Short mmCIF file of C-alpha atoms and ligand atoms in Angstrom, two decimals:
data_model
loop_
_atom_site.label_atom_id
_atom_site.label_comp_id
_atom_site.label_asym_id
_atom_site.label_seq_id
_atom_site.Cartn_x
_atom_site.Cartn_y
_atom_site.Cartn_z
CA MET I 156 45.83 0.72 9.73
CA SER I 157 42.18 -0.23 9.05
CA THR I 158 40.15 2.26 6.98
CA LEU I 159 36.86 0.69 8.08
CA SER I 160 34.42 2.97 9.92
CA PRO I 161 32.94 1.72 13.22
CA THR I 162 29.66 0.99 11.37
CA ASP I 163 31.51 -1.02 8.70
CA ARG I 164 33.30 -3.00 11.41
CA ALA I 165 29.98 -3.66 13.20
CA ALA I 166 28.34 -4.79 9.94
CA ASP I 167 31.25 -7.14 9.28
CA ALA I 168 29.93 -9.25 12.18
CA LEU I 169 26.96 -10.24 10.01
CA ARG I 170 29.04 -11.86 7.27
CA GLY I 171 28.16 -15.50 6.72
CA LEU I 172 24.55 -15.16 7.95
CA CYS I 173 21.62 -15.96 5.60
CA GLY I 174 23.75 -18.57 3.84
CA GLY I 175 26.18 -15.81 2.87
CA ASP I 176 23.53 -13.54 1.31
CA VAL I 177 24.75 -10.49 3.26
CA HIS I 178 26.17 -7.50 1.38
CA LEU I 179 28.28 -4.71 2.85
CA PRO I 180 29.26 -1.39 1.26
CA GLY I 181 31.98 -2.10 -1.29
CA ASP I 182 30.87 -5.69 -1.89
CA PRO I 183 30.03 -6.45 -5.53
CA GLY I 184 26.40 -7.33 -4.64
CA TYR I 185 25.73 -4.33 -2.38
CA ASP I 186 24.30 -1.93 -4.95
CA ALA I 187 21.90 -4.44 -6.49
CA ALA I 188 20.77 -5.60 -3.04
CA ARG I 189 19.97 -2.14 -1.65
CA ILE I 190 17.80 -0.86 -4.55
CA PRO I 191 14.10 -0.72 -3.60
CA TRP I 192 11.05 -0.98 -5.91
CA ASN I 193 10.97 2.82 -5.88
CA VAL I 194 14.37 3.09 -7.54
CA SER I 195 14.53 6.86 -7.06
CA VAL I 196 15.19 6.31 -3.34
CA ASP I 197 18.90 6.04 -2.56
CA LEU I 198 19.29 3.85 0.54
CA ARG I 199 22.78 3.39 2.01
CA PRO I 200 22.37 0.80 4.80
CA ALA I 201 25.27 -0.53 6.86
CA ALA I 202 24.50 -3.96 5.37
CA VAL I 203 21.84 -5.74 3.35
CA ALA I 204 20.76 -9.22 4.47
CA VAL I 205 18.50 -11.54 2.48
CA PRO I 206 16.98 -14.17 4.78
CA ARG I 207 15.49 -17.37 3.41
CA SER I 208 13.87 -18.60 6.65
CA ALA I 209 12.46 -17.34 9.94
CA GLN I 210 15.64 -18.66 11.62
CA ASP I 211 17.73 -16.45 9.29
CA VAL I 212 15.64 -13.47 10.47
CA VAL I 213 16.22 -14.41 14.12
CA ASP I 214 19.98 -14.70 13.46
CA VAL I 215 20.16 -11.30 11.74
CA VAL I 216 18.15 -9.50 14.43
CA ARG I 217 20.31 -10.99 17.20
CA ALA I 218 23.56 -10.27 15.34
CA ALA I 219 22.49 -6.70 14.53
CA ARG I 220 21.63 -6.08 18.18
CA ARG I 221 25.02 -7.44 19.33
CA ALA I 222 26.79 -5.29 16.72
CA GLY I 223 24.90 -2.13 17.75
CA LEU I 224 23.07 -1.85 14.41
CA ARG I 225 19.39 -1.27 13.80
CA VAL I 226 17.14 -3.39 11.55
CA ALA I 227 14.97 -2.10 8.69
CA PRO I 228 12.63 -4.76 7.26
CA MET I 229 11.68 -4.32 3.61
CA SER I 230 9.64 -6.67 1.44
CA THR I 231 9.58 -4.88 -1.94
CA GLY I 232 10.50 -1.24 -1.29
CA HIS I 233 7.23 0.21 -2.61
CA ALA I 234 7.25 2.45 0.47
CA ALA I 235 11.01 3.08 0.59
CA ALA I 236 10.78 6.90 0.39
CA PRO I 237 10.36 7.50 4.15
CA LEU I 238 13.49 5.38 4.84
CA ALA I 239 15.83 7.73 2.93
CA GLY I 240 18.61 8.96 5.22
CA ARG I 241 17.45 6.71 8.09
CA VAL I 242 19.18 3.38 7.43
CA GLU I 243 22.89 4.27 7.52
CA ASP I 244 23.22 2.55 10.91
CA ALA I 245 20.85 -0.31 10.01
CA VAL I 246 20.80 -3.69 8.35
CA LEU I 247 18.31 -3.56 5.49
CA LEU I 248 16.48 -6.87 5.84
CA ARG I 249 15.20 -7.69 2.35
CA LEU I 250 12.45 -10.26 2.61
CA HIS I 251 12.02 -11.10 -1.07
CA GLY I 252 13.80 -14.43 -0.43
CA LEU I 253 11.27 -15.44 2.22
CA THR I 254 8.20 -16.12 0.10
CA GLY I 255 5.52 -18.77 -0.30
CA VAL I 256 1.77 -19.27 0.05
CA SER I 257 -0.31 -22.17 1.34
CA ILE I 258 -4.09 -22.14 1.17
CA ASP I 259 -6.43 -23.77 3.68
CA ALA I 260 -9.50 -23.83 1.44
CA GLU I 261 -11.80 -25.16 4.15
CA ARG I 262 -10.96 -22.36 6.59
CA ARG I 263 -10.57 -19.86 3.69
CA VAL I 264 -7.20 -18.77 5.02
CA ALA I 265 -3.90 -18.12 3.25
CA ARG I 266 -0.62 -18.54 5.13
CA VAL I 267 1.84 -16.20 3.48
CA LEU I 268 5.58 -15.94 4.20
CA GLY I 269 6.97 -12.51 5.13
CA GLY I 270 8.07 -11.15 1.73
CA THR I 271 5.38 -12.61 -0.56
CA ILE I 272 3.66 -10.36 -3.09
CA TRP I 273 -0.12 -10.28 -3.59
CA GLN I 274 -0.03 -11.77 -7.09
CA ASP I 275 1.30 -15.05 -5.65
CA VAL I 276 -1.56 -15.19 -3.13
CA VAL I 277 -4.19 -14.41 -5.76
CA GLU I 278 -2.89 -17.16 -8.05
CA ALA I 279 -2.84 -19.71 -5.21
CA ALA I 280 -6.34 -18.78 -3.98
CA ALA I 281 -8.18 -18.59 -7.33
CA PRO I 282 -8.32 -22.36 -8.06
CA HIS I 283 -10.30 -22.70 -4.79
CA GLY I 284 -12.80 -20.02 -5.86
CA LEU I 285 -11.30 -17.65 -3.29
CA ALA I 286 -10.27 -14.01 -3.60
CA ALA I 287 -7.86 -11.91 -1.55
CA LEU I 288 -8.13 -8.38 -0.17
CA HIS I 289 -5.24 -7.13 -2.29
CA GLY I 290 -4.84 -3.58 -3.53
CA SER I 291 -4.40 -2.17 -6.99
CA SER I 292 -0.86 -3.45 -7.56
CA PRO I 293 0.11 -7.10 -8.13
CA ASP I 294 3.66 -6.73 -6.82
CA VAL I 295 3.03 -4.92 -3.53
CA ALA I 296 3.85 -7.32 -0.67
CA VAL I 297 1.14 -8.70 1.58
CA THR I 298 3.00 -7.79 4.78
CA GLY I 299 3.80 -4.11 4.25
CA TYR I 300 0.34 -3.54 2.75
CA THR I 301 -1.47 -5.24 5.62
CA LEU I 302 0.62 -3.67 8.40
CA GLY I 303 -0.40 -0.28 6.97
CA GLY I 304 -4.13 -1.13 6.77
CA GLY I 305 -4.71 -2.38 3.23
CA LEU I 306 -7.20 -0.69 0.90
CA SER I 307 -8.61 -3.27 -1.51
CA TRP I 308 -11.20 -3.55 -4.26
CA PHE I 309 -13.46 -5.10 -1.61
CA GLY I 310 -12.82 -2.25 0.83
CA ARG I 311 -16.28 -0.67 0.96
CA SER I 312 -17.95 -4.03 1.56
CA HIS I 313 -15.31 -5.69 3.78
CA GLY I 314 -13.27 -2.87 5.34
CA LEU I 315 -9.50 -2.67 5.65
CA ALA I 316 -7.46 -5.78 4.87
CA CYS I 317 -5.87 -5.66 8.34
CA HIS I 318 -9.24 -6.67 9.84
CA HIS I 319 -8.92 -9.98 7.98
CA VAL I 320 -5.66 -11.06 9.60
CA VAL I 321 -5.93 -14.32 11.53
CA ALA I 322 -2.40 -14.61 12.97
CA ILE I 323 1.08 -13.16 12.53
CA GLU I 324 4.49 -14.73 13.09
CA VAL I 325 6.95 -12.02 14.03
CA VAL I 326 10.53 -11.75 15.25
CA THR I 327 10.60 -9.02 17.87
CA SER I 328 13.60 -6.81 18.65
CA ASP I 329 14.84 -9.30 21.30
CA GLY I 330 15.36 -11.85 18.51
CA VAL I 331 12.45 -14.07 19.60
CA LEU I 332 10.01 -15.54 17.06
CA ARG I 333 6.43 -15.20 18.32
CA ARG I 334 3.07 -16.22 16.94
CA VAL I 335 0.47 -13.60 17.83
CA ASP I 336 -3.28 -13.66 17.34
CA ALA I 337 -6.48 -12.52 19.05
CA THR I 338 -5.67 -14.55 22.16
CA HIS I 339 -1.85 -14.54 22.24
CA ASP I 340 0.10 -11.30 22.70
CA GLU I 341 -3.06 -9.31 22.08
CA ASP I 342 -1.39 -5.90 22.30
CA LEU I 343 1.22 -6.78 19.71
CA PHE I 344 -1.41 -8.38 17.46
CA TRP I 345 -3.48 -5.19 17.78
CA ALA I 346 -0.51 -2.93 16.94
CA LEU I 347 0.58 -4.94 13.91
CA ARG I 348 -2.85 -4.57 12.31
CA GLY I 349 -2.55 -1.02 11.00
CA GLY I 350 0.30 0.32 13.14
CA GLY I 351 3.01 -0.27 10.53
CA GLY I 352 6.34 -2.08 10.62
CA GLY I 353 7.82 -0.77 13.86
CA PHE I 354 6.95 -3.77 16.04
CA GLY I 355 8.98 -6.65 14.63
CA VAL I 356 9.96 -8.48 11.48
CA VAL I 357 7.01 -10.43 10.12
CA THR I 358 8.05 -13.86 8.88
CA ALA I 359 4.52 -15.12 8.09
CA ILE I 360 1.00 -13.77 8.11
CA GLU I 361 -2.32 -15.58 7.89
CA VAL I 362 -5.11 -13.74 6.12
CA ALA I 363 -8.76 -14.64 5.58
CA LEU I 364 -9.93 -14.98 1.97
CA LEU I 365 -13.30 -14.21 0.42
CA ALA I 366 -15.52 -16.75 -1.34
CA VAL I 367 -15.64 -14.62 -4.47
CA ALA I 368 -14.85 -16.27 -7.81
CA ASP I 369 -15.89 -13.45 -10.14
CA VAL I 370 -17.17 -9.88 -10.09
CA HIS I 371 -18.48 -7.22 -12.48
CA ALA I 372 -15.49 -4.92 -13.06
CA GLY I 373 -13.68 -2.83 -15.62
CA LEU I 374 -12.72 0.68 -16.56
CA MET I 375 -14.12 3.57 -18.56
CA LEU I 376 -11.82 6.05 -20.28
CA TRP I 377 -12.50 9.56 -21.58
CA PRO I 378 -10.25 12.15 -23.26
CA GLY I 379 -8.55 14.59 -20.87
CA GLN I 380 -10.70 17.52 -22.03
CA MET I 381 -13.61 15.86 -20.22
CA ALA I 382 -11.76 15.81 -16.87
CA SER I 383 -14.03 18.34 -15.18
CA GLU I 384 -17.31 16.90 -16.46
CA VAL I 385 -16.38 13.29 -15.65
CA THR I 386 -14.93 14.07 -12.19
CA HIS I 387 -18.06 16.03 -11.23
CA ALA I 388 -20.25 13.15 -12.45
CA TRP I 389 -18.14 10.54 -10.61
CA ALA I 390 -18.24 12.56 -7.36
CA ARG I 391 -22.06 12.76 -7.60
CA TRP I 392 -22.26 9.06 -8.52
CA THR I 393 -20.23 7.92 -5.50
CA ARG I 394 -22.64 9.66 -3.10
CA ARG I 395 -25.42 7.21 -3.95
CA LEU I 396 -23.56 3.91 -4.29
CA PRO I 397 -24.15 0.74 -2.28
CA VAL I 398 -21.14 -0.64 -0.38
CA THR I 399 -20.83 -3.40 -2.98
CA VAL I 400 -19.13 -0.89 -5.31
CA THR I 401 -15.53 0.27 -4.82
CA SER I 402 -14.15 2.65 -7.44
CA SER I 403 -11.43 5.13 -8.26
CA LEU I 404 -11.05 8.03 -10.65
CA ARG I 405 -7.75 9.16 -12.15
CA LEU I 406 -6.56 12.04 -14.30
CA LEU I 407 -3.61 10.55 -16.18
CA SER I 408 -0.97 12.37 -18.27
CA PHE I 409 1.24 10.00 -20.23
CA PRO I 410 4.47 10.93 -21.98
CA ALA I 411 4.79 9.71 -25.59
CA MET I 412 6.46 6.31 -25.22
CA PRO I 413 6.59 3.39 -27.64
CA GLU I 414 6.17 0.98 -24.66
CA LEU I 415 2.67 2.40 -24.01
CA PRO I 416 -0.43 1.33 -25.94
CA PRO I 417 -1.47 4.00 -28.51
CA PHE I 418 -4.63 4.90 -26.55
CA LEU I 419 -2.40 6.11 -23.70
CA SER I 420 0.91 7.22 -25.27
CA GLY I 421 1.32 11.01 -25.19
CA ARG I 422 -2.26 11.54 -24.02
CA GLN I 423 -4.16 13.02 -21.12
CA VAL I 424 -7.10 10.82 -20.18
CA VAL I 425 -9.63 10.34 -17.40
CA VAL I 426 -10.02 6.77 -16.16
CA MET I 427 -12.67 5.43 -13.80
CA ASP I 428 -12.29 1.84 -12.65
CA ALA I 429 -14.53 -0.09 -10.31
CA VAL I 430 -15.40 -3.47 -8.87
CA LEU I 431 -19.09 -4.21 -8.40
CA GLN I 432 -20.08 -7.24 -6.32
CA GLU I 433 -23.44 -7.30 -8.08
CA ASP I 434 -25.16 -9.38 -10.73
CA ASP I 435 -24.57 -8.10 -14.26
CA HIS I 436 -28.00 -6.49 -14.62
CA SER I 437 -27.73 -4.51 -11.37
CA ALA I 438 -24.15 -3.56 -12.21
CA ARG I 439 -25.20 -2.18 -15.60
CA LEU I 440 -27.94 -0.10 -13.97
CA LEU I 441 -25.51 1.26 -11.41
CA LEU I 442 -22.95 2.19 -14.09
CA GLN I 443 -25.44 3.87 -16.43
CA PRO I 444 -24.93 7.47 -15.20
CA LEU I 445 -21.24 7.25 -16.12
CA ARG I 446 -21.90 5.33 -19.33
CA ASP I 447 -24.20 8.22 -20.33
CA LEU I 448 -21.02 10.32 -20.63
CA ALA I 449 -20.06 8.20 -23.67
CA PRO I 450 -16.65 6.85 -22.63
CA GLU I 451 -14.25 6.26 -25.48
CA MET I 452 -13.35 2.91 -23.89
CA ASP I 453 -15.58 0.76 -21.66
CA THR I 454 -14.33 -2.67 -20.54
CA PHE I 455 -16.95 -3.44 -17.84
CA GLY I 456 -18.21 -7.00 -17.68
CA ARG I 457 -18.00 -10.17 -15.59
CA VAL I 458 -14.36 -11.07 -14.90
CA PRO I 459 -12.60 -13.64 -12.71
CA ALA I 460 -11.56 -12.21 -9.36
CA ASP I 461 -7.93 -13.10 -10.03
CA SER I 462 -7.80 -10.54 -12.86
CA LEU I 463 -8.32 -7.64 -10.44
CA THR I 464 -4.63 -7.26 -9.56
CA ARG I 465 -4.17 -5.73 -13.04
CA LEU I 466 -7.42 -3.76 -13.35
CA HIS I 467 -5.71 -0.52 -12.28
CA MET I 468 -2.72 -1.06 -14.62
CA ASP I 469 -0.25 -0.19 -11.85
CA PRO I 470 3.41 -0.31 -12.89
CA GLU I 471 5.15 -3.58 -12.10
CA GLY I 472 8.86 -3.90 -11.47
CA PRO I 473 11.18 -1.12 -10.30
CA THR I 474 9.65 2.33 -10.80
CA PRO I 475 11.04 5.76 -9.84
CA SER I 476 8.22 7.77 -8.30
CA ALA I 477 7.38 10.61 -5.93
CA GLY I 478 4.00 11.75 -4.70
CA GLY I 479 1.68 13.04 -2.03
CA HIS I 480 -1.59 12.08 -0.35
CA VAL I 481 -4.39 13.27 1.90
CA LEU I 482 -7.78 11.95 3.01
CA VAL I 483 -10.73 14.11 1.98
CA ASP I 484 -14.03 14.40 3.90
CA SER I 485 -16.28 15.22 0.97
CA LEU I 486 -16.16 16.24 -2.68
CA PRO I 487 -18.64 19.08 -3.23
CA PRO I 488 -18.42 20.81 -6.66
CA ALA I 489 -15.83 23.33 -5.38
CA ALA I 490 -13.56 20.48 -4.26
CA VAL I 491 -13.83 18.79 -7.66
CA ASP I 492 -12.98 22.11 -9.33
CA ALA I 493 -9.93 22.49 -7.05
CA PHE I 494 -8.78 18.93 -7.80
CA VAL I 495 -9.07 19.36 -11.58
CA ALA I 496 -7.49 22.84 -11.51
CA ALA I 497 -4.51 21.52 -9.52
CA ALA I 498 -3.80 18.36 -11.46
CA GLY I 499 -5.94 18.20 -14.58
CA PRO I 500 -5.38 19.25 -18.18
CA GLY I 501 -4.15 22.84 -18.49
CA SER I 502 -2.74 22.85 -14.94
CA GLY I 503 0.81 22.39 -16.24
CA THR I 504 1.31 19.61 -13.70
CA SER I 505 4.22 17.20 -14.02
CA LEU I 506 2.18 14.47 -12.30
CA LEU I 507 1.50 11.19 -14.06
CA ALA I 508 -1.62 10.52 -12.00
CA ALA I 509 -4.03 12.44 -9.81
CA GLU I 510 -6.26 9.87 -8.17
CA LEU I 511 -9.36 9.82 -6.00
CA ARG I 512 -10.42 6.56 -4.35
CA HIS I 513 -13.90 6.25 -2.96
CA LEU I 514 -13.86 5.15 0.70
CA GLY I 515 -16.75 5.02 3.16
CA GLY I 516 -18.92 1.97 3.72
CA ALA I 517 -17.07 -0.63 5.78
CA LEU I 518 -13.86 1.43 5.39
CA GLY I 519 -15.45 4.12 7.55
CA ARG I 520 -16.38 1.91 10.51
CA SER I 521 -14.16 0.15 13.04
CA PRO I 522 -15.37 -3.42 13.47
CA ARG I 523 -15.35 -5.14 16.86
CA GLY I 524 -11.85 -6.45 17.63
CA ALA I 525 -10.20 -4.11 15.11
CA GLY I 526 -6.48 -3.47 15.16
CA ALA I 527 -4.64 -0.15 15.48
CA LEU I 528 -6.18 1.25 12.30
CA GLY I 529 -9.89 0.62 12.67
CA HIS I 530 -11.16 2.74 9.81
CA LEU I 531 -10.18 5.51 7.39
CA ARG I 532 -11.15 9.01 8.47
CA GLY I 533 -12.34 10.42 5.16
CA GLU I 534 -14.79 9.66 2.36
CA TYR I 535 -12.10 9.79 -0.33
CA ALA I 536 -8.35 9.20 -0.56
CA ALA I 537 -6.53 11.62 -2.87
CA PHE I 538 -3.22 10.37 -4.19
CA PHE I 539 -0.83 12.18 -6.54
CA VAL I 540 2.18 10.58 -8.19
CA GLY I 541 4.82 11.55 -10.73
CA ILE I 542 7.76 9.84 -12.37
CA ALA I 543 11.08 10.60 -10.64
CA ALA I 544 13.55 9.39 -13.29
CA THR I 545 16.00 12.12 -12.15
CA PRO I 546 16.28 13.99 -8.82
CA GLU I 547 14.96 17.12 -10.58
CA MET I 548 11.91 15.26 -11.86
CA GLY I 549 11.37 13.83 -8.38
CA ALA I 550 11.51 17.31 -6.80
CA GLU I 551 9.06 18.68 -9.39
CA ALA I 552 6.63 15.78 -8.87
CA ALA I 553 6.82 16.16 -5.08
CA ALA I 554 6.19 19.93 -5.35
CA ASP I 555 3.23 19.42 -7.71
CA ALA I 556 1.83 16.71 -5.42
CA SER I 557 2.14 19.06 -2.42
CA ARG I 558 0.34 21.80 -4.35
CA ALA I 559 -2.48 19.39 -5.23
CA VAL I 560 -2.76 18.24 -1.60
CA ALA I 561 -2.88 21.91 -0.51
CA ALA I 562 -5.65 22.62 -3.04
CA LEU I 563 -7.85 20.05 -1.26
CA GLU I 564 -7.09 21.47 2.19
CA PRO I 565 -10.54 23.07 2.75
CA TRP I 566 -12.10 19.58 2.50
CA SER I 567 -9.50 17.63 4.44
CA ARG I 568 -8.24 17.70 7.99
CA GLY I 569 -4.70 16.67 7.09
CA ARG I 570 -5.54 13.07 7.88
CA VAL I 571 -3.76 10.30 6.05
CA PHE I 572 -3.90 6.61 5.26
CA PRO I 573 -0.50 5.12 6.25
CA ASN I 574 -0.15 3.10 3.03
CA PHE I 575 -0.44 6.18 0.83
CA ALA I 576 1.70 8.50 2.97
CA GLU I 577 5.09 9.14 1.38
CA GLU I 578 6.46 10.94 4.43
CA GLY I 579 7.49 9.03 7.52
CA THR I 580 6.34 11.60 10.03
CA LEU I 581 2.66 11.45 9.20
CA LEU I 582 1.50 8.46 11.20
CA PRO I 583 -0.06 10.45 14.10
CA HIS I 584 -2.43 11.86 11.48
CA ALA I 585 -3.63 8.37 10.58
CA HIS I 586 -4.80 7.14 13.96
CA ARG I 587 -7.23 8.29 16.60
CA ARG I 588 -5.49 10.00 19.52
CA ARG I 589 -6.04 7.13 21.98
CA ASP I 590 -4.92 4.53 19.42
CA TRP I 591 -1.76 6.53 18.73
CA ALA I 592 -1.01 6.64 22.49
CA ARG I 593 -1.54 2.86 22.73
CA LEU I 594 0.72 2.26 19.69
CA ARG I 595 3.52 4.21 21.33
CA LYS I 596 3.08 2.19 24.51
CA VAL I 597 3.25 -1.13 22.65
CA ALA I 598 6.32 0.04 20.67
CA ALA I 599 8.07 1.06 23.90
CA SER I 600 7.37 -2.35 25.38
CA VAL I 601 8.33 -4.60 22.39
CA ASP I 602 11.18 -2.46 21.07
CA PRO I 603 12.47 -0.44 24.05
CA ASP I 604 15.79 0.52 22.36
CA GLY I 605 14.26 1.45 19.01
CA LEU I 606 16.04 -1.34 17.11
CA LEU I 607 13.53 -1.34 14.28
CA VAL I 608 13.47 1.25 11.52
CA ALA I 609 10.00 1.39 9.97
CA ASN I 610 8.78 3.53 7.07
CA HIS I 611 6.37 5.19 9.49
CA PRO I 612 8.05 5.44 12.90
CA VAL I 613 5.84 5.21 15.95
CA ARG I 614 8.44 6.34 18.48
C1 FAD N 717 1.92 1.39 -7.36
C2 FAD N 717 1.40 1.29 -5.96
C3 FAD N 717 0.09 0.86 -5.73
C4 FAD N 717 -0.41 0.76 -4.44
N1 FAD N 717 -1.71 0.38 -4.24
C5 FAD N 717 -2.19 0.27 -2.99
C6 FAD N 717 -3.54 -0.12 -2.74
O1 FAD N 717 -4.33 -0.32 -3.67
N2 FAD N 717 -3.97 -0.22 -1.46
C7 FAD N 717 -3.12 0.00 -0.40
O2 FAD N 717 -3.54 -0.16 0.74
N3 FAD N 717 -1.84 0.37 -0.60
C8 FAD N 717 -1.37 0.52 -1.87
N4 FAD N 717 -0.09 0.92 -2.06
C9 FAD N 717 0.74 1.24 -0.90
C10 FAD N 717 1.42 -0.01 -0.34
O3 FAD N 717 0.48 -0.84 0.27
C11 FAD N 717 2.46 0.44 0.68
O4 FAD N 717 3.47 1.13 -0.01
C12 FAD N 717 3.03 -0.73 1.45
O5 FAD N 717 3.78 -0.24 2.55
C13 FAD N 717 3.92 -1.57 0.57
O6 FAD N 717 4.32 -2.72 1.24
P1 FAD N 717 5.61 -3.50 0.76
O7 FAD N 717 5.93 -4.49 1.81
O8 FAD N 717 5.43 -3.96 -0.64
O9 FAD N 717 6.68 -2.31 0.72
P2 FAD N 717 7.99 -2.09 1.59
O10 FAD N 717 8.51 -0.76 1.19
O11 FAD N 717 8.89 -3.25 1.46
O12 FAD N 717 7.48 -2.04 3.08
C14 FAD N 717 6.90 -0.88 3.64
C15 FAD N 717 7.10 -0.94 5.14
O13 FAD N 717 6.36 -2.03 5.65
C16 FAD N 717 7.10 -2.66 6.68
N5 FAD N 717 7.39 -4.04 6.28
C17 FAD N 717 7.40 -4.58 5.05
N6 FAD N 717 7.62 -5.90 5.12
C18 FAD N 717 7.78 -6.20 6.44
C19 FAD N 717 8.01 -7.38 7.17
N7 FAD N 717 8.11 -8.57 6.56
N8 FAD N 717 8.12 -7.29 8.51
C20 FAD N 717 7.98 -6.11 9.15
N9 FAD N 717 7.74 -4.95 8.51
C21 FAD N 717 7.63 -5.00 7.17
C22 FAD N 717 8.37 -1.86 6.90
O14 FAD N 717 8.15 -0.92 7.92
C23 FAD N 717 8.53 -1.16 5.58
O15 FAD N 717 9.24 0.07 5.71
C24 FAD N 717 0.42 1.06 -3.34
C25 FAD N 717 1.74 1.50 -3.55
C26 FAD N 717 2.22 1.62 -4.84
C27 FAD N 717 3.62 2.12 -5.06
#
């Protein structure tokens, strides 16, 4: 008598697809294939499939539908946390085998295959003097980032990255590959730009690039004891900045580790990093109020735009993490005090980083023809993250992150930026009411049976 469950039997129908790169529970490759970038998230899908072409994606979507399974696209697994406990009846479609970049330098457009990471785009664009609207991490994928909006170092001057999408190739839940843009399948094109991954599996995306070869950028670092003074100064500083400056401030608490450089190992520090699209003289004048606080390290200067993927020193490769996030309307002195008290030195926090990113400028306005996420509804994004090497550490980091988010409550309205939201249920708090209603309508039309499992469900 067979000991296979009905789900196992259904998943068995996928064997042989993707050139054999399909892994079922019990297969030798299953465990390696299901582990996301955030390795603390334990995903147990019915199968893992690793497509190498758009046709492979079509085949998997059709086979999953026939077998009664759902489909969960994943490029890197940076945002795997909201999928926990939701993929047992799904094929995890890992897109890391579907990668590649081609640059049309004349049109300033990159065509990027579905699972490509930003670092690959940046390296392909730089020889043409072009820069991309990537975020702080080199190994976040273009697709997941852009579907969730995309907050880049050029955000205050150029808005969300999803406004710079030219076209998207997507396999919808009926197993059909479509190319959507401003004049073809307008509703779907609108939804994909900021509405998340619930509308289809993206096999390629075309994004506009910026004619930026270099910028004035760097970081300043102070000892943790200066957390309050520096955060107050940074909050005041951001109120007067032109849109050419995008910056972040972090309170960082590092464990003592030989892998870390001595200036970070076992220390609490305050780090401010920024990109200034200004000439060097103007940039120096703009930075002076923070330089007056005598940072112990100051790396600002003219740098090639392709170095910006590593400005923030985000961890690369698999990382166990847990965190929390909220958008903040303003940072008056009482809000700064609450932020530092919740996550700064002396707070007893387990968090590795308590971060504030300066928004506003073009991030605060919806441009004509915008997609589902037109702008971010806050002047700052607060983001808290801890290392989740064990489930206990993960629970402690999540609790400390929630406490820090709660501390900022008087200055927030519970609104979120999809890309920073660790919980799947938060998406209604990211969009305007009428945009949320339209997203639900588009989802019901392109995926009537709810085949797709996205990190942030719309339905
Ligand atoms: C260290 C770190 C730094 C970050 N920095 C920034 C930043 O500076 N700015 C910013 O905006 N965000 C940032 N993020 C958030 C990041 O953009 C989101 O986590 C994003 O969802 C990651 O996309 P991904 O494809 O790499 O991750 P995944 O977990 O693979 O994907 C997330 C979701 O996107 C959808 N998706 C992914 N690929 C596809 C596809 N091919 N087709 C259809 N749907 C797909 C799915 O719904 C999936 O659940 C950061 C995250 C981390 C962990």
